[in-house]
Amino acid sequence: MAALSHNFDKNFALVVGAGISGATIAERLASAGRRVLVVDSKPHIGGNCHDYRDNNGICVHSYGTHIFHTNDKAVWDYLSAFTKWHPYMHKVLANIDGAEVPIPFNLNSLNQLFPRSLASRIEKRLLGKFGFGVRTTILELRESDDNLLKQLGEFVYEKVFLHYTLKQWGMKPEELDPAVTARVPIFVSRDNRYFRDKYQAIPRAGYSAMIGKMLGHENIEVRLNTPFSAIRNDIPAETPIFFSGSIDEFFDYELGELPYRSVSFEFAEYDREFFQSVACVNYPCNYDFTRIGEYKHFLGDKSPKTVVSFEFPSAFERGKNERCYPISSPENATLYARYLAKAEQDTPNVHFHGRLGDYRYYDMDKAVGRALALADEFLSQK
Ligand code: UDP
């Protein structure tokens, strides 16, 4: 690797990671007049949001389905400067006992799966206890003192959450941080959408194009296939560094390894127009994969063929697969906090952020919101 021939003056900043977090920081700093070098070990920008148009003209997400949704107008407005949007409301079905029912589990799912008279009794109880349009969680429903609702809770727990969560996390739902399964509520309504956010859309030219535009600022240089370790010794000690990789890796695992879940994607092309009726079908109880994503649904791509991905979760293993999900637990939070304290002490010029850097299960909008706040904070100090 050639040594860096940079002018490392006070105006220079290094951004490690060209994903949606790194691109946001880089763009904000560049627009404020900083010179920014962005490095990424991958051969492409976009991190795990990367997508590409395949030879059928279908926009495929390289690391599984990514659906942008937010209630944060500032984030929506910010990204809208770099992309036009294709309005898209995500719908997910789960294959339960051979029937495909809406997820989050709602009154429509109930009526599809239960005999009519039982479904209507349960529906009345749900409306009586929670009211129409109200969301609850699987954990809350299972603890209900109403026997019928408790039975529904047990059914949804077994058919929707238990086996999916065992595949996805290697743990039972009750062993996980409750916030994880609460991402997918039980919804006392007939709204079949996965998200209820005000803004829901897919970048019209794809995520890579949007992130490429963010990184296209004249003050930004991007170097791909460049791990931080390859340039670390060339960077003067006081250089501001924005690091969206994993904090344990930054410190060479000195205090131990932060665990993650990984996912491997098996892509398949089919010689038919559609594989399934919606972009995502979950298989909680069958197979070793958790879900199948079909990409042409997102942007309405037209092709006689279709491309899908099967998601196989596993533990993250260094050098073997990608870090996809931090695992929220008190022990992991403690280890992360020890690394952060070390960073504050030893490397105050390094700012950790992003799903890996903060070790938080961020959605894309939260990652962008966090990077915008970090950029503001940094620029206001100088
Ligand atoms: N989940 C589940 N069954 C489902 C969908 C979700 O058990 O059909 C649980 C599972 O533990 C999953 C979590 O809810 O990891 C969050 O789901 P989400 O769809 O938000 O996961 P992501 O899209 O971020 O992988």
CSV table of C-alpha atoms and ligand atoms in Angstrom, one decimal:
chain,number,residue,atom,x,y,z
A,1,MET,CA,0.0,0.0,0.0
A,2,ALA,CA,1.5,3.4,-1.0
A,3,ALA,CA,2.0,5.8,1.8
A,4,LEU,CA,-0.5,8.6,2.1
A,5,SER,CA,0.7,11.8,0.5
A,6,HIS,CA,-1.7,14.1,2.2
A,7,ASN,CA,-1.5,17.5,3.6
A,8,PHE,CA,-2.4,16.7,7.2
A,9,ASP,CA,-3.1,20.2,8.2
A,10,LYS,CA,-5.8,21.3,10.7
A,11,ASN,CA,-8.4,21.2,8.0
A,12,PHE,CA,-8.0,17.5,7.4
A,13,ALA,CA,-10.2,14.7,8.8
A,14,LEU,CA,-10.2,11.0,8.3
A,15,VAL,CA,-13.5,9.1,8.0
A,16,VAL,CA,-13.2,5.3,8.3
A,17,GLY,CA,-16.2,3.6,6.7
A,18,ALA,CA,-18.0,4.6,3.5
A,19,GLY,CA,-21.4,3.5,4.7
A,20,ILE,CA,-24.4,5.7,5.3
A,21,SER,CA,-22.9,6.9,8.6
A,22,GLY,CA,-19.5,7.7,7.2
A,23,ALA,CA,-20.9,9.3,4.1
A,24,THR,CA,-23.0,11.6,6.3
A,25,ILE,CA,-20.1,12.7,8.4
A,26,ALA,CA,-17.8,13.1,5.4
A,27,GLU,CA,-20.4,15.2,3.5
A,28,ARG,CA,-21.1,17.5,6.5
A,29,LEU,CA,-17.4,18.1,7.2
A,30,ALA,CA,-16.7,18.7,3.5
A,31,SER,CA,-19.6,21.1,3.2
A,32,ALA,CA,-18.1,23.0,6.1
A,33,GLY,CA,-14.9,23.4,4.2
A,34,ARG,CA,-12.9,20.5,5.6
A,35,ARG,CA,-10.8,18.2,3.5
A,36,VAL,CA,-11.9,14.6,4.1
A,37,LEU,CA,-10.3,11.3,3.3
A,38,VAL,CA,-12.8,8.4,3.4
A,39,VAL,CA,-11.3,4.8,3.6
A,40,ASP,CA,-13.2,1.6,3.4
A,41,SER,CA,-11.9,-2.0,3.4
A,42,LYS,CA,-14.7,-3.0,1.1
A,43,PRO,CA,-14.4,-2.7,-2.7
A,44,HIS,CA,-17.5,-0.5,-2.8
A,45,ILE,CA,-19.1,2.4,-1.1
A,46,GLY,CA,-22.4,2.2,0.9
A,47,GLY,CA,-21.3,-0.4,3.5
A,48,ASN,CA,-24.2,-2.8,4.2
A,49,CYS,CA,-26.6,-0.4,2.4
A,50,HIS,CA,-24.8,-1.1,-0.9
A,51,ASP,CA,-27.0,-2.0,-3.9
A,52,TYR,CA,-26.4,-2.4,-7.6
A,53,ARG,CA,-28.5,-2.9,-10.8
A,54,ASP,CA,-28.0,-6.5,-12.1
A,55,ASN,CA,-28.1,-7.5,-15.7
A,56,ASN,CA,-31.9,-7.9,-15.6
A,57,GLY,CA,-32.2,-4.2,-14.6
A,58,ILE,CA,-33.2,-5.1,-11.1
A,59,CYS,CA,-31.8,-3.1,-8.2
A,60,VAL,CA,-30.4,-5.7,-5.8
A,61,HIS,CA,-29.4,-4.9,-2.2
A,62,SER,CA,-26.1,-6.7,-1.6
A,63,TYR,CA,-26.6,-7.2,2.1
A,64,GLY,CA,-30.3,-7.9,2.2
A,65,THR,CA,-33.4,-5.8,2.0
A,66,HIS,CA,-33.1,-2.2,3.1
A,67,ILE,CA,-36.2,-0.1,3.5
A,68,PHE,CA,-35.8,3.5,4.5
A,69,HIS,CA,-38.4,4.9,6.9
A,70,THR,CA,-38.3,7.8,9.4
A,71,ASN,CA,-40.4,10.3,11.4
A,72,ASP,CA,-37.3,12.5,11.5
A,73,LYS,CA,-38.0,15.4,9.1
A,74,ALA,CA,-34.4,16.7,9.5
A,75,VAL,CA,-33.0,13.3,8.3
A,76,TRP,CA,-35.5,13.0,5.5
A,77,ASP,CA,-34.8,16.6,4.3
A,78,TYR,CA,-31.0,16.0,4.6
A,79,LEU,CA,-31.0,12.8,2.4
A,80,SER,CA,-33.5,14.4,0.0
A,81,ALA,CA,-30.7,16.7,-1.2
A,82,PHE,CA,-28.9,13.6,-2.6
A,83,THR,CA,-31.7,11.5,-4.0
A,84,LYS,CA,-35.2,11.5,-5.4
A,85,TRP,CA,-37.5,9.0,-3.7
A,86,HIS,CA,-39.7,6.2,-4.9
A,87,PRO,CA,-42.6,6.1,-2.5
A,88,TYR,CA,-42.8,2.6,-1.0
A,89,MET,CA,-44.7,1.2,2.0
A,90,HIS,CA,-43.1,-2.0,3.1
A,91,LYS,CA,-45.3,-5.1,3.6
A,92,VAL,CA,-44.2,-8.3,5.2
A,93,LEU,CA,-46.0,-11.6,5.2
A,94,ALA,CA,-45.2,-14.6,7.4
A,95,ASN,CA,-45.7,-18.1,6.3
A,96,ILE,CA,-47.6,-19.6,9.2
A,97,ASP,CA,-49.0,-23.1,8.9
A,98,GLY,CA,-48.9,-22.7,5.1
A,99,ALA,CA,-50.9,-19.4,5.1
A,100,GLU,CA,-49.2,-16.1,4.4
A,101,VAL,CA,-50.4,-13.5,6.9
A,102,PRO,CA,-49.5,-9.9,7.6
A,103,ILE,CA,-46.6,-9.1,10.0
A,104,PRO,CA,-46.8,-7.2,12.4
A,105,PHE,CA,-49.5,-9.7,13.5
A,106,ASN,CA,-52.8,-7.7,13.3
A,107,LEU,CA,-56.5,-8.3,13.1
A,108,ASN,CA,-56.2,-9.4,9.5
A,109,SER,CA,-53.6,-12.0,10.5
A,110,LEU,CA,-55.9,-13.2,13.3
A,111,ASN,CA,-58.9,-13.6,10.9
A,112,GLN,CA,-56.8,-15.5,8.4
A,113,LEU,CA,-55.6,-18.0,10.9
A,114,PHE,CA,-58.4,-18.6,13.4
A,115,PRO,CA,-61.9,-20.0,12.8
A,116,ARG,CA,-64.3,-17.1,12.3
A,117,SER,CA,-66.2,-17.2,15.7
A,118,LEU,CA,-63.0,-17.6,17.7
A,119,ALA,CA,-61.3,-14.8,15.8
A,120,SER,CA,-64.2,-12.5,16.4
A,121,ARG,CA,-64.2,-13.3,20.2
A,122,ILE,CA,-60.5,-12.6,20.4
A,123,GLU,CA,-60.9,-9.4,18.3
A,124,LYS,CA,-63.5,-8.1,20.7
A,125,ARG,CA,-61.2,-8.7,23.7
A,126,LEU,CA,-58.3,-7.0,21.9
A,127,LEU,CA,-60.4,-4.0,21.1
A,128,GLY,CA,-61.8,-3.9,24.6
A,129,LYS,CA,-58.4,-4.1,26.3
A,130,PHE,CA,-56.2,-2.1,23.9
A,131,GLY,CA,-58.5,-0.2,21.5
A,132,PHE,CA,-58.3,0.1,17.8
A,133,GLY,CA,-55.0,1.2,16.3
A,134,VAL,CA,-53.0,0.4,19.4
A,135,ARG,CA,-49.8,-1.6,19.4
A,136,THR,CA,-48.7,-4.0,22.0
A,137,THR,CA,-45.8,-6.4,22.3
A,138,ILE,CA,-45.6,-10.1,22.3
A,139,LEU,CA,-44.2,-10.1,25.8
A,140,GLU,CA,-47.1,-8.0,27.1
A,141,LEU,CA,-49.7,-10.1,25.4
A,142,ARG,CA,-48.3,-13.3,26.9
A,143,GLU,CA,-48.6,-11.8,30.4
A,144,SER,CA,-52.2,-10.8,29.9
A,145,ASP,CA,-54.6,-11.9,32.7
A,146,ASP,CA,-57.3,-12.5,30.1
A,147,ASN,CA,-57.1,-16.2,29.3
A,148,LEU,CA,-58.1,-15.8,25.7
A,149,LEU,CA,-55.6,-13.0,25.0
A,150,LYS,CA,-52.9,-15.0,26.8
A,151,GLN,CA,-53.7,-17.9,24.5
A,152,LEU,CA,-53.4,-15.6,21.5
A,153,GLY,CA,-50.1,-14.4,23.0
A,154,GLU,CA,-48.8,-18.0,23.2
A,155,PHE,CA,-49.9,-18.7,19.7
A,156,VAL,CA,-48.1,-15.7,18.2
A,157,TYR,CA,-45.1,-16.3,20.4
A,158,GLU,CA,-44.8,-19.9,19.1
A,159,LYS,CA,-45.7,-19.2,15.4
A,160,VAL,CA,-44.1,-15.8,14.8
A,161,PHE,CA,-41.4,-15.0,17.3
A,162,LEU,CA,-39.9,-18.1,19.0
A,163,HIS,CA,-38.3,-20.0,16.1
A,164,TYR,CA,-37.5,-16.9,14.0
A,165,THR,CA,-35.7,-15.4,17.0
A,166,LEU,CA,-33.9,-18.7,17.7
A,167,LYS,CA,-32.6,-18.6,14.1
A,168,GLN,CA,-31.9,-14.9,14.0
A,169,TRP,CA,-30.2,-14.5,17.5
A,170,GLY,CA,-29.6,-18.1,18.7
A,171,MET,CA,-31.7,-17.0,21.7
A,172,LYS,CA,-35.3,-17.2,22.9
A,173,PRO,CA,-37.3,-13.9,22.7
A,174,GLU,CA,-37.3,-13.6,26.5
A,175,GLU,CA,-33.5,-13.9,26.6
A,176,LEU,CA,-33.1,-10.9,24.3
A,177,ASP,CA,-33.3,-7.2,25.1
A,178,PRO,CA,-37.1,-6.6,24.9
A,179,ALA,CA,-36.5,-3.7,22.5
A,180,VAL,CA,-35.5,-6.1,19.8
A,181,THR,CA,-38.8,-8.0,19.5
A,182,ALA,CA,-40.7,-4.8,20.3
A,183,ARG,CA,-39.5,-3.6,16.9
A,184,VAL,CA,-42.2,-5.9,15.5
A,185,PRO,CA,-45.4,-5.3,17.6
A,186,ILE,CA,-48.8,-6.9,17.7
A,187,PHE,CA,-51.0,-4.4,16.1
A,188,VAL,CA,-54.7,-4.1,16.9
A,189,SER,CA,-55.6,-2.7,13.5
A,190,ARG,CA,-56.1,-3.7,9.8
A,191,ASP,CA,-53.1,-1.7,8.7
A,192,ASN,CA,-50.9,-4.2,6.9
A,193,ARG,CA,-47.8,-2.0,6.6
A,194,TYR,CA,-44.6,-3.0,8.4
A,195,PHE,CA,-43.8,0.6,9.4
A,196,ARG,CA,-46.0,3.5,10.4
A,197,ASP,CA,-43.5,6.3,9.9
A,198,LYS,CA,-44.4,9.5,8.1
A,199,TYR,CA,-41.7,9.1,5.5
A,200,GLN,CA,-41.2,5.7,3.8
A,201,ALA,CA,-39.4,5.4,0.5
A,202,ILE,CA,-36.5,3.9,-1.5
A,203,PRO,CA,-33.9,6.1,-3.1
A,204,ARG,CA,-35.0,6.2,-6.8
A,205,ALA,CA,-31.6,5.4,-8.2
A,206,GLY,CA,-30.6,3.2,-5.3
A,207,TYR,CA,-28.7,3.6,-2.0
A,208,SER,CA,-25.3,3.4,-3.6
A,209,ALA,CA,-26.2,6.3,-6.0
A,210,MET,CA,-27.4,8.4,-3.0
A,211,ILE,CA,-24.3,7.6,-0.9
A,212,GLY,CA,-22.1,8.2,-4.0
A,213,LYS,CA,-23.6,11.6,-4.3
A,214,MET,CA,-22.9,12.4,-0.7
A,215,LEU,CA,-19.3,11.3,-1.1
A,216,GLY,CA,-19.1,13.2,-4.5
A,217,HIS,CA,-18.2,16.5,-2.8
A,218,GLU,CA,-15.1,18.1,-4.2
A,219,ASN,CA,-13.4,18.1,-0.7
A,220,ILE,CA,-13.8,14.4,-0.3
A,221,GLU,CA,-11.4,11.7,-1.5
A,222,VAL,CA,-12.5,8.1,-1.2
A,223,ARG,CA,-10.1,5.1,-1.1
A,224,LEU,CA,-11.7,1.7,-1.3
A,225,ASN,CA,-10.0,-1.7,-0.6
A,226,THR,CA,-8.2,0.3,2.2
A,227,PRO,CA,-8.5,-1.1,5.7
A,228,PHE,CA,-7.8,1.4,8.5
A,229,SER,CA,-4.9,-0.8,9.6
A,230,ALA,CA,-3.1,-0.1,6.2
A,231,ILE,CA,-3.0,3.7,6.7
A,232,ARG,CA,-3.2,4.0,10.5
A,233,ASN,CA,0.6,4.6,10.9
A,234,ASP,CA,0.5,7.4,8.3
A,235,ILE,CA,-2.0,9.5,10.2
A,236,PRO,CA,-0.7,12.1,12.6
A,237,ALA,CA,-1.9,11.4,16.2
A,238,GLU,CA,-4.1,14.5,16.5
A,239,THR,CA,-6.0,14.0,13.3
A,240,PRO,CA,-9.8,13.9,13.9
A,241,ILE,CA,-11.0,10.4,13.0
A,242,PHE,CA,-14.6,9.4,12.6
A,243,PHE,CA,-14.7,5.6,12.9
A,244,SER,CA,-17.8,3.6,12.0
A,245,GLY,CA,-16.1,0.2,12.4
A,246,SER,CA,-16.3,-1.9,15.5
A,247,ILE,CA,-14.5,-0.3,18.5
A,248,ASP,CA,-13.0,-3.7,19.7
A,249,GLU,CA,-11.2,-4.0,16.3
A,250,PHE,CA,-9.9,-0.4,16.6
A,251,PHE,CA,-8.2,-1.4,19.9
A,252,ASP,CA,-7.1,-4.8,18.5
A,253,TYR,CA,-9.5,-6.7,20.9
A,254,GLU,CA,-7.4,-5.6,23.9
A,255,LEU,CA,-10.4,-5.9,26.3
A,256,GLY,CA,-12.1,-8.8,24.6
A,257,GLU,CA,-14.4,-9.2,21.6
A,258,LEU,CA,-17.8,-7.6,21.1
A,259,PRO,CA,-20.2,-10.3,19.8
A,260,TYR,CA,-22.4,-9.7,16.7
A,261,ARG,CA,-24.8,-11.7,14.7
A,262,SER,CA,-24.1,-12.1,11.0
A,263,VAL,CA,-26.3,-13.0,8.0
A,264,SER,CA,-25.3,-14.8,4.8
A,265,PHE,CA,-27.4,-14.2,1.8
A,266,GLU,CA,-28.1,-16.8,-0.9
A,267,PHE,CA,-29.2,-15.0,-4.0
A,268,ALA,CA,-31.3,-16.8,-6.6
A,269,GLU,CA,-32.6,-15.7,-10.0
A,270,TYR,CA,-35.9,-17.2,-11.3
A,271,ASP,CA,-37.2,-17.2,-14.8
A,272,ARG,CA,-40.6,-15.9,-13.9
A,273,GLU,CA,-42.0,-12.4,-13.2
A,274,PHE,CA,-42.5,-12.7,-9.5
A,275,PHE,CA,-41.5,-15.1,-6.8
A,276,GLN,CA,-43.8,-13.8,-4.1
A,277,SER,CA,-46.5,-11.2,-3.7
A,278,VAL,CA,-44.6,-8.8,-1.5
A,279,ALA,CA,-40.9,-7.8,-1.0
A,280,CYS,CA,-40.5,-9.9,2.1
A,281,VAL,CA,-41.9,-13.2,3.3
A,282,ASN,CA,-40.8,-14.5,6.7
A,283,TYR,CA,-40.5,-18.2,7.5
A,284,PRO,CA,-40.5,-18.2,11.3
A,285,CYS,CA,-41.1,-22.0,11.7
A,286,ASN,CA,-39.8,-23.6,8.6
A,287,TYR,CA,-36.4,-23.9,6.9
A,288,ASP,CA,-33.0,-22.6,8.2
A,289,PHE,CA,-33.4,-19.2,6.6
A,290,THR,CA,-35.5,-16.5,8.3
A,291,ARG,CA,-36.9,-14.7,5.3
A,292,ILE,CA,-36.9,-14.3,1.5
A,293,GLY,CA,-36.5,-10.8,0.0
A,294,GLU,CA,-37.6,-10.1,-3.6
A,295,TYR,CA,-35.9,-7.0,-4.9
A,296,LYS,CA,-38.0,-5.8,-7.9
A,297,HIS,CA,-40.9,-4.9,-5.5
A,298,PHE,CA,-38.9,-1.9,-4.1
A,299,LEU,CA,-38.6,0.3,-7.2
A,300,GLY,CA,-41.1,-1.5,-9.4
A,301,ASP,CA,-38.3,-2.8,-11.7
A,302,LYS,CA,-39.7,-4.4,-14.9
A,303,SER,CA,-38.2,-7.7,-16.0
A,304,PRO,CA,-39.4,-11.2,-17.0
A,305,LYS,CA,-37.0,-12.5,-14.4
A,306,THR,CA,-36.8,-11.9,-10.7
A,307,VAL,CA,-34.1,-12.0,-8.0
A,308,VAL,CA,-34.5,-13.1,-4.4
A,309,SER,CA,-32.3,-13.6,-1.4
A,310,PHE,CA,-32.6,-16.2,1.4
A,311,GLU,CA,-31.2,-15.0,4.7
A,312,PHE,CA,-29.2,-17.4,6.9
A,313,PRO,CA,-28.3,-15.9,10.3
A,314,SER,CA,-25.2,-17.1,12.2
A,315,ALA,CA,-22.7,-15.9,14.8
A,316,PHE,CA,-20.2,-13.4,13.5
A,317,GLU,CA,-16.8,-14.8,13.1
A,318,ARG,CA,-13.8,-12.6,12.3
A,319,GLY,CA,-12.5,-13.1,8.8
A,320,LYS,CA,-15.4,-15.4,7.9
A,321,ASN,CA,-18.5,-13.2,7.6
A,322,GLU,CA,-19.8,-9.7,8.2
A,323,ARG,CA,-20.9,-7.9,11.4
A,324,CYS,CA,-24.6,-7.2,10.9
A,325,TYR,CA,-26.3,-6.9,14.2
A,326,PRO,CA,-24.9,-5.8,17.6
A,327,ILE,CA,-26.3,-8.0,20.4
A,328,SER,CA,-27.8,-5.8,23.1
A,329,SER,CA,-27.2,-7.2,26.6
A,330,PRO,CA,-25.9,-5.8,29.9
A,331,GLU,CA,-22.5,-7.7,29.5
A,332,ASN,CA,-22.0,-6.4,26.0
A,333,ALA,CA,-23.0,-2.8,27.0
A,334,THR,CA,-20.4,-3.0,29.8
A,335,LEU,CA,-17.7,-4.2,27.5
A,336,TYR,CA,-18.6,-1.5,25.0
A,337,ALA,CA,-18.5,1.2,27.8
A,338,ARG,CA,-15.0,0.0,28.8
A,339,TYR,CA,-13.8,0.4,25.3
A,340,LEU,CA,-15.4,3.9,25.1
A,341,ALA,CA,-13.8,5.0,28.3
A,342,LYS,CA,-10.5,3.8,26.9
A,343,ALA,CA,-11.1,5.8,23.7
A,344,GLU,CA,-11.9,8.9,25.7
A,345,GLN,CA,-8.7,8.5,27.7
A,346,ASP,CA,-6.2,7.4,25.0
A,347,THR,CA,-7.6,8.6,21.7
A,348,PRO,CA,-9.9,11.6,22.2
A,349,ASN,CA,-9.5,12.6,18.6
A,350,VAL,CA,-11.4,9.4,17.5
A,351,HIS,CA,-15.2,9.6,17.3
A,352,PHE,CA,-17.0,6.3,17.2
A,353,HIS,CA,-20.4,6.2,15.5
A,354,GLY,CA,-22.7,4.1,13.4
A,355,ARG,CA,-24.3,0.7,14.0
A,356,LEU,CA,-20.9,-0.8,14.7
A,357,GLY,CA,-19.1,2.2,16.2
A,358,ASP,CA,-21.9,2.9,18.7
A,359,TYR,CA,-22.7,-0.8,19.0
A,360,ARG,CA,-26.4,0.1,18.6
A,361,TYR,CA,-29.1,-1.6,16.5
A,362,TYR,CA,-29.7,1.6,14.4
A,363,ASP,CA,-32.0,1.8,11.5
A,364,MET,CA,-30.6,3.8,8.6
A,365,ASP,CA,-32.4,7.0,9.7
A,366,LYS,CA,-31.0,6.7,13.2
A,367,ALA,CA,-27.5,6.2,11.8
A,368,VAL,CA,-27.9,9.4,9.7
A,369,GLY,CA,-29.4,11.3,12.6
A,370,ARG,CA,-26.5,10.3,14.9
A,371,ALA,CA,-23.9,11.3,12.3
A,372,LEU,CA,-25.6,14.7,11.7
A,373,ALA,CA,-25.5,15.4,15.4
A,374,LEU,CA,-21.9,14.3,15.7
A,375,ALA,CA,-20.9,16.5,12.8
A,376,ASP,CA,-22.7,19.5,14.3
A,377,GLU,CA,-21.1,18.9,17.7
A,378,PHE,CA,-17.6,18.6,16.2
A,379,LEU,CA,-17.9,21.6,13.9
A,380,SER,CA,-19.4,23.8,16.7
A,381,GLN,CA,-16.3,23.1,18.9
A,382,LYS,CA,-13.8,24.2,16.3
B,1,UDP,N1,-39.1,-11.2,14.7
B,1,UDP,C1,-39.7,-12.4,14.8
B,1,UDP,N2,-40.5,-12.9,13.8
B,1,UDP,C2,-40.8,-12.1,12.7
B,1,UDP,C3,-40.2,-10.9,12.6
B,1,UDP,C4,-39.4,-10.4,13.6
B,1,UDP,O1,-39.4,-13.1,15.7
B,1,UDP,O2,-41.5,-12.6,11.8
B,1,UDP,C5,-38.2,-10.7,15.8
B,1,UDP,C6,-36.8,-11.2,15.6
B,1,UDP,O3,-36.2,-11.4,16.9
B,1,UDP,C7,-36.2,-10.1,14.8
B,1,UDP,C8,-36.8,-8.9,15.6
B,1,UDP,O4,-38.1,-9.3,15.8
B,1,UDP,O5,-34.8,-10.1,14.9
B,1,UDP,C9,-36.7,-7.6,14.8
B,1,UDP,O6,-37.3,-7.8,13.5
B,1,UDP,P1,-36.9,-6.8,12.3
B,1,UDP,O7,-37.8,-7.2,11.2
B,1,UDP,O8,-37.0,-5.4,12.8
B,1,UDP,O9,-35.4,-7.2,12.0
B,1,UDP,P2,-34.4,-6.6,10.9
B,1,UDP,O10,-35.2,-6.2,9.7
B,1,UDP,O11,-33.7,-5.4,11.5
B,1,UDP,O12,-33.5,-7.8,10.6
